[in-house]
Amino acid sequence: MHPSLLAGSAAVLVALYWVLARRRPSLTATIDTQAIAALNRAQIALMAPAQAASEPSLQPVPCLDGMVPLPATARERAAFRHRLAEQLAGDSAQRLAAMEAARRWGTRQSLPLLYRGLRDVDPAVVLAAAQAMERFRGRSSTRPALPQALPRNVARTR
């Protein structure tokens, strides 16, 4: 092989490696993320009043005894769980009210909320969650498994 041909092919390979190996700017480096975040916050602020008007109110509805009515339908139960989860993110008075509402509700669907209440920093909330969980301690409400039928050839195995 001719030496100039060998040197030319080596130069082409070095140039090709240099073109392929150089760093390209990433897409995130060229985008102004602060401007996008400001746009998102502005859009959310514009949507918030419209959503508040279209969604049903998640605020507690007072009854004659001053307590929130317990949910009856599946949609009401989901909204009630959501409201209790939102109250658990509030101050200690709201968290304590959420534990009391979960205790009054008394279904197994409130157990995840009660477990969160057991890990709370406020001792009153932890106590209310523990008292609400007393209902679920002891025997489970699931039926015990029925004894399985023995195989037909059980006489041969004994």
PDB file of C-alpha atoms in Angstrom:
ATOM      1  CA  MET A   1       0.000   0.000   0.000  1.00  0.00           C
ATOM      2  CA  HIS A   2       1.286   3.431  -0.865  1.00  0.00           C
ATOM      3  CA  PRO A   3       2.351   5.506   2.200  1.00  0.00           C
ATOM      4  CA  SER A   4       0.393   8.592   1.144  1.00  0.00           C
ATOM      5  CA  LEU A   5      -2.774   6.508   0.786  1.00  0.00           C
ATOM      6  CA  LEU A   6      -2.245   5.131   4.277  1.00  0.00           C
ATOM      7  CA  ALA A   7      -1.725   8.625   5.720  1.00  0.00           C
ATOM      8  CA  GLY A   8      -4.817   9.944   3.923  1.00  0.00           C
ATOM      9  CA  SER A   9      -7.026   7.151   5.254  1.00  0.00           C
ATOM     10  CA  ALA A  10      -5.666   7.719   8.786  1.00  0.00           C
ATOM     11  CA  ALA A  11      -6.471  11.437   8.499  1.00  0.00           C
ATOM     12  CA  VAL A  12     -10.002  10.640   7.354  1.00  0.00           C
ATOM     13  CA  LEU A  13     -10.480   8.258  10.302  1.00  0.00           C
ATOM     14  CA  VAL A  14      -9.209  10.859  12.790  1.00  0.00           C
ATOM     15  CA  ALA A  15     -11.507  13.523  11.328  1.00  0.00           C
ATOM     16  CA  LEU A  16     -14.462  11.135  11.403  1.00  0.00           C
ATOM     17  CA  TYR A  17     -13.736  10.230  15.037  1.00  0.00           C
ATOM     18  CA  TRP A  18     -13.441  13.920  15.958  1.00  0.00           C
ATOM     19  CA  VAL A  19     -16.817  14.733  14.322  1.00  0.00           C
ATOM     20  CA  LEU A  20     -18.630  11.816  15.935  1.00  0.00           C
ATOM     21  CA  ALA A  21     -17.045  12.059  19.398  1.00  0.00           C
ATOM     22  CA  ARG A  22     -17.471  15.779  20.063  1.00  0.00           C
ATOM     23  CA  ARG A  23     -20.130  16.790  22.563  1.00  0.00           C
ATOM     24  CA  ARG A  24     -23.346  18.188  21.248  1.00  0.00           C
ATOM     25  CA  PRO A  25     -25.311  20.617  23.390  1.00  0.00           C
ATOM     26  CA  SER A  26     -28.240  18.870  25.041  1.00  0.00           C
ATOM     27  CA  LEU A  27     -31.767  20.062  24.484  1.00  0.00           C
ATOM     28  CA  THR A  28     -32.152  21.023  28.145  1.00  0.00           C
ATOM     29  CA  ALA A  29     -29.073  23.247  27.980  1.00  0.00           C
ATOM     30  CA  THR A  30     -30.581  25.331  25.190  1.00  0.00           C
ATOM     31  CA  ILE A  31     -34.038  25.752  26.783  1.00  0.00           C
ATOM     32  CA  ASP A  32     -34.719  28.507  29.295  1.00  0.00           C
ATOM     33  CA  THR A  33     -36.352  26.487  32.060  1.00  0.00           C
ATOM     34  CA  GLN A  34     -37.132  29.487  34.231  1.00  0.00           C
ATOM     35  CA  ALA A  35     -39.296  31.005  31.511  1.00  0.00           C
ATOM     36  CA  ILE A  36     -41.155  27.718  31.068  1.00  0.00           C
ATOM     37  CA  ALA A  37     -41.722  27.403  34.831  1.00  0.00           C
ATOM     38  CA  ALA A  38     -43.089  30.960  34.952  1.00  0.00           C
ATOM     39  CA  LEU A  39     -45.427  30.181  32.048  1.00  0.00           C
ATOM     40  CA  ASN A  40     -46.651  27.022  33.791  1.00  0.00           C
ATOM     41  CA  ARG A  41     -47.316  28.892  37.033  1.00  0.00           C
ATOM     42  CA  ALA A  42     -49.239  31.565  35.125  1.00  0.00           C
ATOM     43  CA  GLN A  43     -51.367  28.952  33.360  1.00  0.00           C
ATOM     44  CA  ILE A  44     -52.093  27.142  36.611  1.00  0.00           C
ATOM     45  CA  ALA A  45     -53.090  30.409  38.265  1.00  0.00           C
ATOM     46  CA  LEU A  46     -55.502  31.100  35.401  1.00  0.00           C
ATOM     47  CA  MET A  47     -57.000  27.602  35.604  1.00  0.00           C
ATOM     48  CA  ALA A  48     -57.429  27.491  39.393  1.00  0.00           C
ATOM     49  CA  PRO A  49     -60.564  29.735  39.583  1.00  0.00           C
ATOM     50  CA  ALA A  50     -62.178  27.837  36.699  1.00  0.00           C
ATOM     51  CA  GLN A  51     -61.541  24.478  38.365  1.00  0.00           C
ATOM     52  CA  ALA A  52     -62.839  25.710  41.700  1.00  0.00           C
ATOM     53  CA  ALA A  53     -66.107  26.724  40.053  1.00  0.00           C
ATOM     54  CA  SER A  54     -66.509  23.437  38.148  1.00  0.00           C
ATOM     55  CA  GLU A  55     -65.532  20.976  40.903  1.00  0.00           C
ATOM     56  CA  PRO A  56     -67.837  20.101  43.773  1.00  0.00           C
ATOM     57  CA  SER A  57     -66.869  21.708  47.021  1.00  0.00           C
ATOM     58  CA  LEU A  58     -64.492  19.647  49.128  1.00  0.00           C
ATOM     59  CA  GLN A  59     -65.186  21.735  52.200  1.00  0.00           C
ATOM     60  CA  PRO A  60     -67.029  20.015  55.039  1.00  0.00           C
ATOM     61  CA  VAL A  61     -70.787  20.399  54.925  1.00  0.00           C
ATOM     62  CA  PRO A  62     -72.145  21.095  58.403  1.00  0.00           C
ATOM     63  CA  CYS A  63     -74.977  18.923  59.720  1.00  0.00           C
ATOM     64  CA  LEU A  64     -77.332  19.417  62.619  1.00  0.00           C
ATOM     65  CA  ASP A  65     -74.805  18.076  65.090  1.00  0.00           C
ATOM     66  CA  GLY A  66     -71.944  20.078  63.515  1.00  0.00           C
ATOM     67  CA  MET A  67     -70.240  16.973  62.099  1.00  0.00           C
ATOM     68  CA  VAL A  68     -69.530  16.115  58.484  1.00  0.00           C
ATOM     69  CA  PRO A  69     -72.001  13.600  57.042  1.00  0.00           C
ATOM     70  CA  LEU A  70     -70.514  10.198  56.353  1.00  0.00           C
ATOM     71  CA  PRO A  71     -70.228   9.231  52.679  1.00  0.00           C
ATOM     72  CA  ALA A  72     -72.799   6.917  51.142  1.00  0.00           C
ATOM     73  CA  THR A  73     -71.838   6.445  47.482  1.00  0.00           C
ATOM     74  CA  ALA A  74     -68.516   5.433  45.978  1.00  0.00           C
ATOM     75  CA  ARG A  75     -67.940   8.933  44.633  1.00  0.00           C
ATOM     76  CA  GLU A  76     -68.615  10.446  48.050  1.00  0.00           C
ATOM     77  CA  ARG A  77     -66.259   7.938  49.685  1.00  0.00           C
ATOM     78  CA  ALA A  78     -63.482   8.851  47.243  1.00  0.00           C
ATOM     79  CA  ALA A  79     -64.059  12.569  47.840  1.00  0.00           C
ATOM     80  CA  PHE A  80     -64.118  11.976  51.609  1.00  0.00           C
ATOM     81  CA  ARG A  81     -60.798  10.069  51.496  1.00  0.00           C
ATOM     82  CA  HIS A  82     -59.317  12.844  49.352  1.00  0.00           C
ATOM     83  CA  ARG A  83     -60.517  15.497  51.804  1.00  0.00           C
ATOM     84  CA  LEU A  84     -59.059  13.598  54.751  1.00  0.00           C
ATOM     85  CA  ALA A  85     -55.732  13.228  52.921  1.00  0.00           C
ATOM     86  CA  GLU A  86     -55.714  16.975  52.283  1.00  0.00           C
ATOM     87  CA  GLN A  87     -56.454  17.632  55.960  1.00  0.00           C
ATOM     88  CA  LEU A  88     -53.497  15.428  56.929  1.00  0.00           C
ATOM     89  CA  ALA A  89     -51.258  17.884  55.076  1.00  0.00           C
ATOM     90  CA  GLY A  90     -52.545  20.817  57.158  1.00  0.00           C
ATOM     91  CA  ASP A  91     -51.787  22.041  60.637  1.00  0.00           C
ATOM     92  CA  SER A  92     -52.208  19.945  63.787  1.00  0.00           C
ATOM     93  CA  ALA A  93     -55.856  20.956  64.328  1.00  0.00           C
ATOM     94  CA  GLN A  94     -56.758  19.826  60.802  1.00  0.00           C
ATOM     95  CA  ARG A  95     -54.835  16.571  61.214  1.00  0.00           C
ATOM     96  CA  LEU A  96     -56.621  15.893  64.504  1.00  0.00           C
ATOM     97  CA  ALA A  97     -59.989  16.606  62.862  1.00  0.00           C
ATOM     98  CA  ALA A  98     -59.057  14.208  60.042  1.00  0.00           C
ATOM     99  CA  MET A  99     -58.287  11.451  62.566  1.00  0.00           C
ATOM    100  CA  GLU A 100     -61.603  12.053  64.331  1.00  0.00           C
ATOM    101  CA  ALA A 101     -63.480  11.921  61.023  1.00  0.00           C
ATOM    102  CA  ALA A 102     -61.674   8.701  60.057  1.00  0.00           C
ATOM    103  CA  ARG A 103     -62.565   7.203  63.460  1.00  0.00           C
ATOM    104  CA  ARG A 104     -66.209   8.181  62.986  1.00  0.00           C
ATOM    105  CA  TRP A 105     -66.197   6.751  59.454  1.00  0.00           C
ATOM    106  CA  GLY A 106     -64.833   3.433  60.757  1.00  0.00           C
ATOM    107  CA  THR A 107     -64.274   1.549  57.490  1.00  0.00           C
ATOM    108  CA  ARG A 108     -61.185  -0.282  56.316  1.00  0.00           C
ATOM    109  CA  GLN A 109     -60.750   2.359  53.639  1.00  0.00           C
ATOM    110  CA  SER A 110     -59.619   4.750  56.367  1.00  0.00           C
ATOM    111  CA  LEU A 111     -56.736   2.497  57.496  1.00  0.00           C
ATOM    112  CA  PRO A 112     -54.051   4.062  55.250  1.00  0.00           C
ATOM    113  CA  LEU A 113     -54.950   7.456  56.647  1.00  0.00           C
ATOM    114  CA  LEU A 114     -54.841   6.127  60.191  1.00  0.00           C
ATOM    115  CA  TYR A 115     -51.397   4.596  59.581  1.00  0.00           C
ATOM    116  CA  ARG A 116     -50.209   8.019  58.410  1.00  0.00           C
ATOM    117  CA  GLY A 117     -51.684   9.469  61.583  1.00  0.00           C
ATOM    118  CA  LEU A 118     -49.665   7.033  63.700  1.00  0.00           C
ATOM    119  CA  ARG A 119     -46.443   8.522  62.266  1.00  0.00           C
ATOM    120  CA  ASP A 120     -47.463  12.136  62.909  1.00  0.00           C
ATOM    121  CA  VAL A 121     -45.328  14.513  64.973  1.00  0.00           C
ATOM    122  CA  ASP A 122     -48.218  15.714  67.146  1.00  0.00           C
ATOM    123  CA  PRO A 123     -48.898  13.319  70.062  1.00  0.00           C
ATOM    124  CA  ALA A 124     -52.618  14.185  70.065  1.00  0.00           C
ATOM    125  CA  VAL A 125     -52.922  13.100  66.431  1.00  0.00           C
ATOM    126  CA  VAL A 126     -51.028   9.876  67.147  1.00  0.00           C
ATOM    127  CA  LEU A 127     -53.312   9.148  70.102  1.00  0.00           C
ATOM    128  CA  ALA A 128     -56.441   9.809  68.038  1.00  0.00           C
ATOM    129  CA  ALA A 129     -55.139   7.530  65.263  1.00  0.00           C
ATOM    130  CA  ALA A 130     -54.357   4.768  67.765  1.00  0.00           C
ATOM    131  CA  GLN A 131     -57.814   5.068  69.314  1.00  0.00           C
ATOM    132  CA  ALA A 132     -59.398   4.944  65.863  1.00  0.00           C
ATOM    133  CA  MET A 133     -57.443   1.787  65.037  1.00  0.00           C
ATOM    134  CA  GLU A 134     -58.752  -0.026  68.113  1.00  0.00           C
ATOM    135  CA  ARG A 135     -61.818  -0.996  66.093  1.00  0.00           C
ATOM    136  CA  PHE A 136     -59.640  -2.981  63.677  1.00  0.00           C
ATOM    137  CA  ARG A 137     -57.527  -4.847  66.233  1.00  0.00           C
ATOM    138  CA  GLY A 138     -58.128  -8.482  67.012  1.00  0.00           C
ATOM    139  CA  ARG A 139     -59.854 -10.902  64.679  1.00  0.00           C
ATOM    140  CA  SER A 140     -60.027  -9.921  61.070  1.00  0.00           C
ATOM    141  CA  SER A 141     -63.363  -9.536  59.388  1.00  0.00           C
ATOM    142  CA  THR A 142     -62.396 -11.894  56.586  1.00  0.00           C
ATOM    143  CA  ARG A 143     -63.866 -15.336  56.763  1.00  0.00           C
ATOM    144  CA  PRO A 144     -61.518 -18.143  57.688  1.00  0.00           C
ATOM    145  CA  ALA A 145     -60.509 -20.394  54.834  1.00  0.00           C
ATOM    146  CA  LEU A 146     -62.649 -23.490  54.510  1.00  0.00           C
ATOM    147  CA  PRO A 147     -60.800 -26.775  54.925  1.00  0.00           C
ATOM    148  CA  GLN A 148     -59.813 -28.104  51.563  1.00  0.00           C
ATOM    149  CA  ALA A 149     -61.255 -31.383  50.457  1.00  0.00           C
ATOM    150  CA  LEU A 150     -58.869 -34.293  50.699  1.00  0.00           C
ATOM    151  CA  PRO A 151     -57.714 -35.884  47.477  1.00  0.00           C
ATOM    152  CA  ARG A 152     -59.551 -38.969  46.326  1.00  0.00           C
ATOM    153  CA  ASN A 153     -56.555 -41.218  46.891  1.00  0.00           C
ATOM    154  CA  VAL A 154     -55.913 -40.081  50.482  1.00  0.00           C
ATOM    155  CA  ALA A 155     -56.290 -43.686  51.710  1.00  0.00           C
ATOM    156  CA  ARG A 156     -53.145 -44.641  49.816  1.00  0.00           C
ATOM    157  CA  THR A 157     -51.060 -41.854  51.357  1.00  0.00           C
ATOM    158  CA  ARG A 158     -51.748 -42.699  54.999  1.00  0.00           C
TER     159      ARG A 158
END
